[in-house]
Amino acid sequence: MTNRDRLLGLTVVLLWGLNFIAIRVGLDHFPPFFFAALRFAILAVPVVLFVPRPSVPLRWLLLYGTGFGILQFAFLFTAMRAGMPTGLSSLVLQSAAPFTVALGALLLRERLRPLQLFGLAVAVTGISVIGVERMQSAALLPMLLTLAAGLGWAFGNIGSRLAAAGGEVNPLHLTLWMTVVPPIPMFAVSAFTEGPTTGLHTLTDIAAPTFTPALIGLAYIVILGTAVGSGVWTYLMGRYPAGTVAPLSLLVPVIGIAAAWVAFGETPTVASLIGGVVVIGGAFIATTGGRREVVESGVAELDSSQGSAGVGTAEARAGVVVTR
């Protein structure tokens, strides 16, 4: 990877790490389900109007949008609203990586190498360390909700993997069209659980002191976190093997924890940091431990004529479709 592209990758890591700060600020004003729906609705409208729909089976697009868009952010936003620390959220959410590997084995019958099994065990150990620490010092429910968010993200990865497996798919178009799935279900859930007018009231309550920061946070998530971050990430995935680019995403919690420390005074405990390092290490081993086998089977190899349009299959099969 060139120095320029490495810098671009680290820029995406920075954008996605700070994204958790924007989420925290948004949740201080908007109810979680409405906020998640609003985040995707803003993207979905121009996508439907201007972005060609990728030629993928609708069921896999729905699985991608349901897992990544609905389940991940419904659980994540609820967890953070219920008291999950911002920095710790960015860390525990990395459980999506080993979850994706496990679901690939269970649902797609992908063969796991011993190194991947070891990585899964390491990641589970790290999550257990954080869980024990949470039980001793704070409520466990927010962490369990964050783990559920990671599992939802993993199901989304499986959906994107199956969607991209049928042929050449523009990964950016696939990612953008995923945003079309969550808004209507999430607005419906918001109306049912948060009240039919609650979300609209927060959207028009311009006098509230949290209104302007929340709008800035929403704009950051949509423009920088999703549009710019995902666009640059897709560009990098089109130029390099997934195994070269994907490990950079494991640096996101480093930025998230540091930013939350500075912005909100969230001082992570020693146990959380140790558990986090173990989780990230396990996720790295689990998601890269099978790379040699994949390459040998020809699954992850890209023909030089495919360019960026062909990277969707390799990226999705590696289980590293990442968008924030």
PDB file of C-alpha atoms in Angstrom:
ATOM      1  CA  MET A   1       0.000   0.000   0.000  1.00  0.00           C
ATOM      2  CA  THR A   2       1.378   3.415  -0.946  1.00  0.00           C
ATOM      3  CA  ASN A   3       1.924   6.056   1.718  1.00  0.00           C
ATOM      4  CA  ARG A   4      -0.878   8.111   0.182  1.00  0.00           C
ATOM      5  CA  ASP A   5      -3.381   5.270   0.368  1.00  0.00           C
ATOM      6  CA  ARG A   6      -2.221   4.296   3.834  1.00  0.00           C
ATOM      7  CA  LEU A   7      -2.932   7.889   4.882  1.00  0.00           C
ATOM      8  CA  LEU A   8      -6.373   7.644   3.273  1.00  0.00           C
ATOM      9  CA  GLY A   9      -7.039   4.453   5.215  1.00  0.00           C
ATOM     10  CA  LEU A  10      -6.019   6.077   8.484  1.00  0.00           C
ATOM     11  CA  THR A  11      -8.264   9.042   7.619  1.00  0.00           C
ATOM     12  CA  VAL A  12     -11.218   6.669   7.334  1.00  0.00           C
ATOM     13  CA  VAL A  13     -10.263   5.142  10.692  1.00  0.00           C
ATOM     14  CA  LEU A  14     -10.263   8.652  12.187  1.00  0.00           C
ATOM     15  CA  LEU A  15     -13.648   9.486  10.637  1.00  0.00           C
ATOM     16  CA  TRP A  16     -15.220   6.258  11.882  1.00  0.00           C
ATOM     17  CA  GLY A  17     -13.701   6.601  15.349  1.00  0.00           C
ATOM     18  CA  LEU A  18     -15.091  10.127  15.724  1.00  0.00           C
ATOM     19  CA  ASN A  19     -18.415   8.852  14.383  1.00  0.00           C
ATOM     20  CA  PHE A  20     -19.159   7.459  17.844  1.00  0.00           C
ATOM     21  CA  ILE A  21     -18.831  10.940  19.296  1.00  0.00           C
ATOM     22  CA  ALA A  22     -21.365  12.185  16.747  1.00  0.00           C
ATOM     23  CA  ILE A  23     -23.697   9.320  17.671  1.00  0.00           C
ATOM     24  CA  ARG A  24     -23.429  10.175  21.368  1.00  0.00           C
ATOM     25  CA  VAL A  25     -24.244  13.835  20.690  1.00  0.00           C
ATOM     26  CA  GLY A  26     -27.188  12.883  18.473  1.00  0.00           C
ATOM     27  CA  LEU A  27     -28.605  10.516  21.087  1.00  0.00           C
ATOM     28  CA  ASP A  28     -28.552  13.316  23.663  1.00  0.00           C
ATOM     29  CA  HIS A  29     -31.401  14.850  21.647  1.00  0.00           C
ATOM     30  CA  PHE A  30     -33.064  12.264  19.386  1.00  0.00           C
ATOM     31  CA  PRO A  31     -34.673   9.009  20.589  1.00  0.00           C
ATOM     32  CA  PRO A  32     -32.574   6.047  19.382  1.00  0.00           C
ATOM     33  CA  PHE A  33     -34.940   4.390  16.874  1.00  0.00           C
ATOM     34  CA  PHE A  34     -35.953   7.709  15.326  1.00  0.00           C
ATOM     35  CA  PHE A  35     -32.319   8.789  15.131  1.00  0.00           C
ATOM     36  CA  ALA A  36     -31.347   5.559  13.344  1.00  0.00           C
ATOM     37  CA  ALA A  37     -34.249   5.907  10.915  1.00  0.00           C
ATOM     38  CA  LEU A  38     -33.413   9.547  10.228  1.00  0.00           C
ATOM     39  CA  ARG A  39     -29.763   8.755   9.603  1.00  0.00           C
ATOM     40  CA  PHE A  40     -30.636   6.269   6.853  1.00  0.00           C
ATOM     41  CA  ALA A  41     -33.595   8.204   5.421  1.00  0.00           C
ATOM     42  CA  ILE A  42     -31.394  11.176   4.584  1.00  0.00           C
ATOM     43  CA  LEU A  43     -29.186   8.878   2.506  1.00  0.00           C
ATOM     44  CA  ALA A  44     -31.969   6.725   1.066  1.00  0.00           C
ATOM     45  CA  VAL A  45     -33.799   9.503  -0.792  1.00  0.00           C
ATOM     46  CA  PRO A  46     -30.920  10.576  -3.090  1.00  0.00           C
ATOM     47  CA  VAL A  47     -29.849   6.936  -3.476  1.00  0.00           C
ATOM     48  CA  VAL A  48     -33.240   5.915  -4.869  1.00  0.00           C
ATOM     49  CA  LEU A  49     -33.273   8.910  -7.190  1.00  0.00           C
ATOM     50  CA  PHE A  50     -29.724   8.911  -8.505  1.00  0.00           C
ATOM     51  CA  VAL A  51     -27.888   5.630  -7.798  1.00  0.00           C
ATOM     52  CA  PRO A  52     -28.527   2.579 -10.018  1.00  0.00           C
ATOM     53  CA  ARG A  53     -29.860  -0.370  -8.045  1.00  0.00           C
ATOM     54  CA  PRO A  54     -27.290  -3.191  -8.049  1.00  0.00           C
ATOM     55  CA  SER A  55     -28.354  -6.379  -9.792  1.00  0.00           C
ATOM     56  CA  VAL A  56     -28.507  -8.568  -6.703  1.00  0.00           C
ATOM     57  CA  PRO A  57     -31.286 -10.797  -5.340  1.00  0.00           C
ATOM     58  CA  LEU A  58     -33.698  -8.730  -3.266  1.00  0.00           C
ATOM     59  CA  ARG A  59     -33.596 -11.177  -0.340  1.00  0.00           C
ATOM     60  CA  TRP A  60     -29.874 -10.677   0.145  1.00  0.00           C
ATOM     61  CA  LEU A  61     -30.191  -6.901  -0.095  1.00  0.00           C
ATOM     62  CA  LEU A  62     -32.928  -7.082   2.544  1.00  0.00           C
ATOM     63  CA  LEU A  63     -30.751  -9.283   4.759  1.00  0.00           C
ATOM     64  CA  TYR A  64     -27.875  -6.829   4.376  1.00  0.00           C
ATOM     65  CA  GLY A  65     -30.076  -3.846   5.234  1.00  0.00           C
ATOM     66  CA  THR A  66     -31.851  -5.617   8.088  1.00  0.00           C
ATOM     67  CA  GLY A  67     -28.670  -6.870   9.730  1.00  0.00           C
ATOM     68  CA  PHE A  68     -26.412  -3.909   9.172  1.00  0.00           C
ATOM     69  CA  GLY A  69     -28.936  -1.089   9.147  1.00  0.00           C
ATOM     70  CA  ILE A  70     -31.787  -2.143  11.428  1.00  0.00           C
ATOM     71  CA  LEU A  71     -30.443  -4.628  13.966  1.00  0.00           C
ATOM     72  CA  GLN A  72     -26.990  -3.112  14.387  1.00  0.00           C
ATOM     73  CA  PHE A  73     -28.078   0.455  14.942  1.00  0.00           C
ATOM     74  CA  ALA A  74     -31.300  -0.311  16.808  1.00  0.00           C
ATOM     75  CA  PHE A  75     -29.278  -2.240  19.396  1.00  0.00           C
ATOM     76  CA  LEU A  76     -26.248   0.080  19.358  1.00  0.00           C
ATOM     77  CA  PHE A  77     -28.228   3.294  19.746  1.00  0.00           C
ATOM     78  CA  THR A  78     -30.401   1.737  22.460  1.00  0.00           C
ATOM     79  CA  ALA A  79     -27.312   0.519  24.291  1.00  0.00           C
ATOM     80  CA  MET A  80     -25.668   3.935  24.186  1.00  0.00           C
ATOM     81  CA  ARG A  81     -28.885   5.625  25.260  1.00  0.00           C
ATOM     82  CA  ALA A  82     -29.088   3.128  28.150  1.00  0.00           C
ATOM     83  CA  GLY A  83     -25.627   4.049  29.390  1.00  0.00           C
ATOM     84  CA  MET A  84     -23.067   2.159  27.316  1.00  0.00           C
ATOM     85  CA  PRO A  85     -19.927   4.334  27.316  1.00  0.00           C
ATOM     86  CA  THR A  86     -19.111   5.787  23.918  1.00  0.00           C
ATOM     87  CA  GLY A  87     -15.553   4.515  23.732  1.00  0.00           C
ATOM     88  CA  LEU A  88     -16.443   1.064  25.000  1.00  0.00           C
ATOM     89  CA  SER A  89     -19.219   0.882  22.388  1.00  0.00           C
ATOM     90  CA  SER A  90     -16.697   1.330  19.587  1.00  0.00           C
ATOM     91  CA  LEU A  91     -14.643  -1.483  21.079  1.00  0.00           C
ATOM     92  CA  VAL A  92     -17.333  -4.083  21.851  1.00  0.00           C
ATOM     93  CA  LEU A  93     -18.855  -3.535  18.404  1.00  0.00           C
ATOM     94  CA  GLN A  94     -15.720  -5.139  16.954  1.00  0.00           C
ATOM     95  CA  SER A  95     -17.291  -8.424  18.039  1.00  0.00           C
ATOM     96  CA  ALA A  96     -18.923  -8.268  14.597  1.00  0.00           C
ATOM     97  CA  ALA A  97     -15.707  -9.619  13.061  1.00  0.00           C
ATOM     98  CA  PRO A  98     -15.598 -12.957  14.923  1.00  0.00           C
ATOM     99  CA  PHE A  99     -19.414 -13.158  14.742  1.00  0.00           C
ATOM    100  CA  THR A 100     -19.139 -12.924  10.953  1.00  0.00           C
ATOM    101  CA  VAL A 101     -16.600 -15.727  10.814  1.00  0.00           C
ATOM    102  CA  ALA A 102     -18.783 -17.917  13.050  1.00  0.00           C
ATOM    103  CA  LEU A 103     -21.938 -17.240  11.024  1.00  0.00           C
ATOM    104  CA  GLY A 104     -20.058 -17.996   7.814  1.00  0.00           C
ATOM    105  CA  ALA A 105     -19.227 -21.414   9.232  1.00  0.00           C
ATOM    106  CA  LEU A 106     -22.720 -22.084  10.593  1.00  0.00           C
ATOM    107  CA  LEU A 107     -24.858 -20.726   7.760  1.00  0.00           C
ATOM    108  CA  LEU A 108     -22.622 -20.949   4.708  1.00  0.00           C
ATOM    109  CA  ARG A 109     -20.721 -24.069   5.776  1.00  0.00           C
ATOM    110  CA  GLU A 110     -17.371 -22.347   5.371  1.00  0.00           C
ATOM    111  CA  ARG A 111     -14.510 -24.392   6.754  1.00  0.00           C
ATOM    112  CA  LEU A 112     -12.660 -22.747   9.630  1.00  0.00           C
ATOM    113  CA  ARG A 113      -8.941 -23.171   9.966  1.00  0.00           C
ATOM    114  CA  PRO A 114      -7.488 -23.865  13.430  1.00  0.00           C
ATOM    115  CA  LEU A 115      -6.050 -20.356  13.540  1.00  0.00           C
ATOM    116  CA  GLN A 116      -9.498 -18.876  13.002  1.00  0.00           C
ATOM    117  CA  LEU A 117     -10.948 -21.032  15.782  1.00  0.00           C
ATOM    118  CA  PHE A 118      -8.168 -19.802  18.028  1.00  0.00           C
ATOM    119  CA  GLY A 119      -9.007 -16.213  17.087  1.00  0.00           C
ATOM    120  CA  LEU A 120     -12.672 -16.771  17.934  1.00  0.00           C
ATOM    121  CA  ALA A 121     -11.697 -18.197  21.320  1.00  0.00           C
ATOM    122  CA  VAL A 122      -9.419 -15.224  21.995  1.00  0.00           C
ATOM    123  CA  ALA A 123     -12.162 -12.748  21.057  1.00  0.00           C
ATOM    124  CA  VAL A 124     -14.701 -14.504  23.291  1.00  0.00           C
ATOM    125  CA  THR A 125     -12.196 -14.385  26.142  1.00  0.00           C
ATOM    126  CA  GLY A 126     -11.765 -10.648  25.697  1.00  0.00           C
ATOM    127  CA  ILE A 127     -15.529 -10.087  25.617  1.00  0.00           C
ATOM    128  CA  SER A 128     -15.865 -12.180  28.783  1.00  0.00           C
ATOM    129  CA  VAL A 129     -13.272 -10.036  30.544  1.00  0.00           C
ATOM    130  CA  ILE A 130     -15.214  -6.884  29.657  1.00  0.00           C
ATOM    131  CA  GLY A 131     -18.482  -8.545  30.693  1.00  0.00           C
ATOM    132  CA  VAL A 132     -17.181  -9.534  34.121  1.00  0.00           C
ATOM    133  CA  GLU A 133     -15.850  -6.017  34.639  1.00  0.00           C
ATOM    134  CA  ARG A 134     -19.224  -4.521  33.647  1.00  0.00           C
ATOM    135  CA  MET A 135     -21.101  -6.784  36.060  1.00  0.00           C
ATOM    136  CA  GLN A 136     -18.918  -5.580  38.911  1.00  0.00           C
ATOM    137  CA  SER A 137     -19.044  -1.861  38.186  1.00  0.00           C
ATOM    138  CA  ALA A 138     -22.069  -1.093  35.990  1.00  0.00           C
ATOM    139  CA  ALA A 139     -25.187  -2.497  34.338  1.00  0.00           C
ATOM    140  CA  LEU A 140     -24.553  -5.452  32.054  1.00  0.00           C
ATOM    141  CA  LEU A 141     -27.581  -4.887  29.776  1.00  0.00           C
ATOM    142  CA  PRO A 142     -26.011  -2.078  27.676  1.00  0.00           C
ATOM    143  CA  MET A 143     -23.042  -4.301  26.893  1.00  0.00           C
ATOM    144  CA  LEU A 144     -25.303  -7.202  25.915  1.00  0.00           C
ATOM    145  CA  LEU A 145     -27.210  -4.840  23.622  1.00  0.00           C
ATOM    146  CA  THR A 146     -23.921  -3.758  22.034  1.00  0.00           C
ATOM    147  CA  LEU A 147     -22.992  -7.398  21.467  1.00  0.00           C
ATOM    148  CA  ALA A 148     -26.396  -7.863  19.823  1.00  0.00           C
ATOM    149  CA  ALA A 149     -25.498  -4.913  17.595  1.00  0.00           C
ATOM    150  CA  GLY A 150     -22.278  -6.678  16.615  1.00  0.00           C
ATOM    151  CA  LEU A 151     -24.274  -9.818  15.806  1.00  0.00           C
ATOM    152  CA  GLY A 152     -26.657  -7.761  13.675  1.00  0.00           C
ATOM    153  CA  TRP A 153     -23.686  -6.298  11.809  1.00  0.00           C
ATOM    154  CA  ALA A 154     -22.426  -9.842  11.237  1.00  0.00           C
ATOM    155  CA  PHE A 155     -25.761 -10.886   9.709  1.00  0.00           C
ATOM    156  CA  GLY A 156     -25.490  -7.820   7.483  1.00  0.00           C
ATOM    157  CA  ASN A 157     -22.043  -8.967   6.393  1.00  0.00           C
ATOM    158  CA  ILE A 158     -23.488 -12.363   5.461  1.00  0.00           C
ATOM    159  CA  GLY A 159     -26.190 -10.626   3.431  1.00  0.00           C
ATOM    160  CA  SER A 160     -23.678  -8.473   1.583  1.00  0.00           C
ATOM    161  CA  ARG A 161     -21.479 -11.509   0.995  1.00  0.00           C
ATOM    162  CA  LEU A 162     -24.348 -13.470  -0.578  1.00  0.00           C
ATOM    163  CA  ALA A 163     -25.482 -10.442  -2.569  1.00  0.00           C
ATOM    164  CA  ALA A 164     -22.038  -9.942  -4.054  1.00  0.00           C
ATOM    165  CA  ALA A 165     -21.422 -13.632  -4.728  1.00  0.00           C
ATOM    166  CA  GLY A 166     -23.563 -13.752  -7.868  1.00  0.00           C
ATOM    167  CA  GLY A 167     -21.234 -11.767 -10.093  1.00  0.00           C
ATOM    168  CA  GLU A 168     -19.696  -8.342 -10.537  1.00  0.00           C
ATOM    169  CA  VAL A 169     -21.352  -5.914  -8.145  1.00  0.00           C
ATOM    170  CA  ASN A 170     -20.352  -2.320  -7.521  1.00  0.00           C
ATOM    171  CA  PRO A 171     -19.696  -2.443  -3.760  1.00  0.00           C
ATOM    172  CA  LEU A 172     -20.403   1.256  -3.253  1.00  0.00           C
ATOM    173  CA  HIS A 173     -23.784   0.971  -4.975  1.00  0.00           C
ATOM    174  CA  LEU A 174     -24.569  -2.084  -2.856  1.00  0.00           C
ATOM    175  CA  THR A 175     -23.654  -0.229   0.318  1.00  0.00           C
ATOM    176  CA  LEU A 176     -25.705   2.811  -0.660  1.00  0.00           C
ATOM    177  CA  TRP A 177     -28.759   0.752  -1.565  1.00  0.00           C
ATOM    178  CA  MET A 178     -28.553  -0.961   1.802  1.00  0.00           C
ATOM    179  CA  THR A 179     -29.595   2.391   3.297  1.00  0.00           C
ATOM    180  CA  VAL A 180     -32.967   2.129   1.545  1.00  0.00           C
ATOM    181  CA  VAL A 181     -34.022  -0.822   3.730  1.00  0.00           C
ATOM    182  CA  PRO A 182     -33.980   0.564   7.311  1.00  0.00           C
ATOM    183  CA  PRO A 183     -35.955   3.874   7.250  1.00  0.00           C
ATOM    184  CA  ILE A 184     -39.577   2.679   7.008  1.00  0.00           C
ATOM    185  CA  PRO A 185     -39.247  -0.217   9.526  1.00  0.00           C
ATOM    186  CA  MET A 186     -37.261   1.959  11.910  1.00  0.00           C
ATOM    187  CA  PHE A 187     -39.737   4.858  11.711  1.00  0.00           C
ATOM    188  CA  ALA A 188     -42.514   2.340  12.418  1.00  0.00           C
ATOM    189  CA  VAL A 189     -40.681   0.916  15.439  1.00  0.00           C
ATOM    190  CA  SER A 190     -40.008   4.457  16.654  1.00  0.00           C
ATOM    191  CA  ALA A 191     -43.677   5.400  16.388  1.00  0.00           C
ATOM    192  CA  PHE A 192     -44.715   2.259  18.264  1.00  0.00           C
ATOM    193  CA  THR A 193     -42.125   2.327  21.063  1.00  0.00           C
ATOM    194  CA  GLU A 194     -41.118   5.987  21.364  1.00  0.00           C
ATOM    195  CA  GLY A 195     -44.445   7.569  20.484  1.00  0.00           C
ATOM    196  CA  PRO A 196     -45.872   8.635  17.114  1.00  0.00           C
ATOM    197  CA  THR A 197     -44.926  12.299  17.593  1.00  0.00           C
ATOM    198  CA  THR A 198     -41.828  12.069  19.790  1.00  0.00           C
ATOM    199  CA  GLY A 199     -39.321  11.948  16.952  1.00  0.00           C
ATOM    200  CA  LEU A 200     -40.995  14.744  15.010  1.00  0.00           C
ATOM    201  CA  HIS A 201     -41.072  16.876  18.140  1.00  0.00           C
ATOM    202  CA  THR A 202     -37.318  16.519  18.648  1.00  0.00           C
ATOM    203  CA  LEU A 203     -36.777  17.339  14.966  1.00  0.00           C
ATOM    204  CA  THR A 204     -38.652  20.633  15.306  1.00  0.00           C
ATOM    205  CA  ASP A 205     -37.554  21.558  18.839  1.00  0.00           C
ATOM    206  CA  ILE A 206     -35.027  24.112  17.663  1.00  0.00           C
ATOM    207  CA  ALA A 207     -35.010  25.879  21.023  1.00  0.00           C
ATOM    208  CA  ALA A 208     -33.556  22.882  22.835  1.00  0.00           C
ATOM    209  CA  PRO A 209     -29.855  23.322  23.737  1.00  0.00           C
ATOM    210  CA  THR A 210     -29.129  19.849  22.342  1.00  0.00           C
ATOM    211  CA  PHE A 211     -30.765  20.553  18.964  1.00  0.00           C
ATOM    212  CA  THR A 212     -27.875  22.181  17.094  1.00  0.00           C
ATOM    213  CA  PRO A 213     -25.190  19.752  18.351  1.00  0.00           C
ATOM    214  CA  ALA A 214     -27.472  16.847  17.401  1.00  0.00           C
ATOM    215  CA  LEU A 215     -27.933  18.186  13.864  1.00  0.00           C
ATOM    216  CA  ILE A 216     -24.177  18.633  13.526  1.00  0.00           C
ATOM    217  CA  GLY A 217     -23.698  15.063  14.739  1.00  0.00           C
ATOM    218  CA  LEU A 218     -26.292  13.807  12.258  1.00  0.00           C
ATOM    219  CA  ALA A 219     -24.603  15.687   9.409  1.00  0.00           C
ATOM    220  CA  TYR A 220     -21.238  14.219  10.412  1.00  0.00           C
ATOM    221  CA  ILE A 221     -22.615  10.670  10.444  1.00  0.00           C
ATOM    222  CA  VAL A 222     -24.289  11.014   7.046  1.00  0.00           C
ATOM    223  CA  ILE A 223     -21.642  13.007   5.165  1.00  0.00           C
ATOM    224  CA  LEU A 224     -18.276  12.158   6.712  1.00  0.00           C
ATOM    225  CA  GLY A 225     -18.946   8.886   8.493  1.00  0.00           C
ATOM    226  CA  THR A 226     -20.942   7.218   5.735  1.00  0.00           C
ATOM    227  CA  ALA A 227     -20.594   8.978   2.361  1.00  0.00           C
ATOM    228  CA  VAL A 228     -16.918  10.002   2.585  1.00  0.00           C
ATOM    229  CA  GLY A 229     -15.735   7.173   4.823  1.00  0.00           C
ATOM    230  CA  SER A 230     -17.438   4.414   2.849  1.00  0.00           C
ATOM    231  CA  GLY A 231     -16.425   5.949  -0.472  1.00  0.00           C
ATOM    232  CA  VAL A 232     -12.736   6.078   0.440  1.00  0.00           C
ATOM    233  CA  TRP A 233     -12.907   2.592   1.980  1.00  0.00           C
ATOM    234  CA  THR A 234     -14.467   1.199  -1.197  1.00  0.00           C
ATOM    235  CA  TYR A 235     -11.733   2.876  -3.242  1.00  0.00           C
ATOM    236  CA  LEU A 236      -9.050   1.204  -1.108  1.00  0.00           C
ATOM    237  CA  MET A 237     -10.792  -2.168  -1.315  1.00  0.00           C
ATOM    238  CA  GLY A 238     -10.727  -1.816  -5.079  1.00  0.00           C
ATOM    239  CA  ARG A 239      -6.964  -1.308  -5.136  1.00  0.00           C
ATOM    240  CA  TYR A 240      -5.723  -3.788  -2.539  1.00  0.00           C
ATOM    241  CA  PRO A 241      -6.586  -7.238  -1.169  1.00  0.00           C
ATOM    242  CA  ALA A 242      -9.208  -7.176   1.571  1.00  0.00           C
ATOM    243  CA  GLY A 243      -6.715  -8.663   4.021  1.00  0.00           C
ATOM    244  CA  THR A 244      -4.458  -5.638   3.525  1.00  0.00           C
ATOM    245  CA  VAL A 245      -7.129  -3.016   4.100  1.00  0.00           C
ATOM    246  CA  ALA A 246      -9.555  -4.626   6.564  1.00  0.00           C
ATOM    247  CA  PRO A 247      -7.214  -4.795   9.605  1.00  0.00           C
ATOM    248  CA  LEU A 248      -7.091  -0.985   9.586  1.00  0.00           C
ATOM    249  CA  SER A 249     -10.704  -0.963  10.795  1.00  0.00           C
ATOM    250  CA  LEU A 250      -9.567  -2.571  14.042  1.00  0.00           C
ATOM    251  CA  LEU A 251      -7.927   0.760  14.889  1.00  0.00           C
ATOM    252  CA  VAL A 252     -11.356   2.442  15.046  1.00  0.00           C
ATOM    253  CA  PRO A 253     -11.849   1.648  18.766  1.00  0.00           C
ATOM    254  CA  VAL A 254      -8.486   3.262  19.543  1.00  0.00           C
ATOM    255  CA  ILE A 255      -9.797   6.528  18.109  1.00  0.00           C
ATOM    256  CA  GLY A 256     -13.219   6.003  19.660  1.00  0.00           C
ATOM    257  CA  ILE A 257     -11.873   5.431  23.163  1.00  0.00           C
ATOM    258  CA  ALA A 258      -9.386   8.313  22.936  1.00  0.00           C
ATOM    259  CA  ALA A 259     -12.007  10.705  21.543  1.00  0.00           C
ATOM    260  CA  ALA A 260     -14.545   9.752  24.227  1.00  0.00           C
ATOM    261  CA  TRP A 261     -11.861  10.244  26.854  1.00  0.00           C
ATOM    262  CA  VAL A 262     -11.184  13.784  25.599  1.00  0.00           C
ATOM    263  CA  ALA A 263     -14.758  14.773  24.757  1.00  0.00           C
ATOM    264  CA  PHE A 264     -16.705  13.228  27.621  1.00  0.00           C
ATOM    265  CA  GLY A 265     -14.109  12.347  30.241  1.00  0.00           C
ATOM    266  CA  GLU A 266     -14.768   8.624  29.826  1.00  0.00           C
ATOM    267  CA  THR A 267     -11.777   7.019  31.498  1.00  0.00           C
ATOM    268  CA  PRO A 268     -11.654   3.339  30.532  1.00  0.00           C
ATOM    269  CA  THR A 269     -10.880   0.833  33.264  1.00  0.00           C
ATOM    270  CA  VAL A 270      -7.782  -1.320  33.090  1.00  0.00           C
ATOM    271  CA  ALA A 271      -9.931  -4.443  32.715  1.00  0.00           C
ATOM    272  CA  SER A 272     -11.843  -2.906  29.804  1.00  0.00           C
ATOM    273  CA  LEU A 273      -8.623  -1.947  28.048  1.00  0.00           C
ATOM    274  CA  ILE A 274      -7.117  -5.405  28.547  1.00  0.00           C
ATOM    275  CA  GLY A 275     -10.307  -7.065  27.366  1.00  0.00           C
ATOM    276  CA  GLY A 276     -10.454  -4.702  24.402  1.00  0.00           C
ATOM    277  CA  VAL A 277      -6.929  -5.513  23.293  1.00  0.00           C
ATOM    278  CA  VAL A 278      -7.775  -9.211  23.527  1.00  0.00           C
ATOM    279  CA  VAL A 279     -10.989  -8.732  21.496  1.00  0.00           C
ATOM    280  CA  ILE A 280      -9.192  -6.797  18.768  1.00  0.00           C
ATOM    281  CA  GLY A 281      -6.395  -9.358  18.661  1.00  0.00           C
ATOM    282  CA  GLY A 282      -8.886 -12.209  18.400  1.00  0.00           C
ATOM    283  CA  ALA A 283     -10.851 -10.397  15.709  1.00  0.00           C
ATOM    284  CA  PHE A 284      -7.675  -9.861  13.704  1.00  0.00           C
ATOM    285  CA  ILE A 285      -6.698 -13.522  13.944  1.00  0.00           C
ATOM    286  CA  ALA A 286     -10.218 -14.763  13.162  1.00  0.00           C
ATOM    287  CA  THR A 287     -10.683 -12.573  10.087  1.00  0.00           C
ATOM    288  CA  THR A 288      -7.206 -12.979   8.606  1.00  0.00           C
ATOM    289  CA  GLY A 289      -6.404 -16.527   9.685  1.00  0.00           C
ATOM    290  CA  GLY A 290      -8.278 -18.053   6.767  1.00  0.00           C
ATOM    291  CA  ARG A 291      -6.942 -15.729   4.109  1.00  0.00           C
ATOM    292  CA  ARG A 292      -4.382 -18.176   2.707  1.00  0.00           C
ATOM    293  CA  GLU A 293      -7.012 -20.854   2.179  1.00  0.00           C
ATOM    294  CA  VAL A 294      -9.327 -18.386   0.480  1.00  0.00           C
ATOM    295  CA  VAL A 295      -6.642 -17.220  -1.888  1.00  0.00           C
ATOM    296  CA  GLU A 296      -5.579 -20.765  -2.657  1.00  0.00           C
ATOM    297  CA  SER A 297      -9.145 -21.652  -3.625  1.00  0.00           C
ATOM    298  CA  GLY A 298      -9.302 -18.643  -5.903  1.00  0.00           C
ATOM    299  CA  VAL A 299     -12.246 -17.078  -4.099  1.00  0.00           C
ATOM    300  CA  ALA A 300     -10.526 -13.844  -3.157  1.00  0.00           C
ATOM    301  CA  GLU A 301      -8.458 -13.396  -6.296  1.00  0.00           C
ATOM    302  CA  LEU A 302      -9.432 -10.496  -8.500  1.00  0.00           C
ATOM    303  CA  ASP A 303      -8.983 -10.537 -12.225  1.00  0.00           C
ATOM    304  CA  SER A 304      -7.170  -7.427 -13.377  1.00  0.00           C
ATOM    305  CA  SER A 305     -10.057  -6.569 -15.663  1.00  0.00           C
ATOM    306  CA  GLN A 306     -12.556  -6.405 -12.784  1.00  0.00           C
ATOM    307  CA  GLY A 307     -11.228  -3.247 -11.196  1.00  0.00           C
ATOM    308  CA  SER A 308     -13.215  -1.750  -8.359  1.00  0.00           C
ATOM    309  CA  ALA A 309     -16.479  -3.224  -9.613  1.00  0.00           C
ATOM    310  CA  GLY A 310     -15.262  -6.707  -8.851  1.00  0.00           C
ATOM    311  CA  VAL A 311     -14.045  -6.106  -5.346  1.00  0.00           C
ATOM    312  CA  GLY A 312     -17.462  -6.565  -3.816  1.00  0.00           C
ATOM    313  CA  THR A 313     -17.177 -10.338  -3.918  1.00  0.00           C
ATOM    314  CA  ALA A 314     -13.711 -10.451  -2.403  1.00  0.00           C
ATOM    315  CA  GLU A 315     -14.548  -7.866   0.209  1.00  0.00           C
ATOM    316  CA  ALA A 316     -17.782  -9.532   1.201  1.00  0.00           C
ATOM    317  CA  ARG A 317     -16.353 -13.051   1.236  1.00  0.00           C
ATOM    318  CA  ALA A 318     -13.632 -11.865   3.567  1.00  0.00           C
ATOM    319  CA  GLY A 319     -16.354 -10.708   5.928  1.00  0.00           C
ATOM    320  CA  VAL A 320     -15.084  -7.153   6.096  1.00  0.00           C
ATOM    321  CA  VAL A 321     -17.812  -5.046   4.560  1.00  0.00           C
ATOM    322  CA  VAL A 322     -17.433  -2.083   6.859  1.00  0.00           C
ATOM    323  CA  THR A 323     -19.506   1.058   6.941  1.00  0.00           C
ATOM    324  CA  ARG A 324     -20.136   3.421   9.781  1.00  0.00           C
TER     325      ARG A 324
END
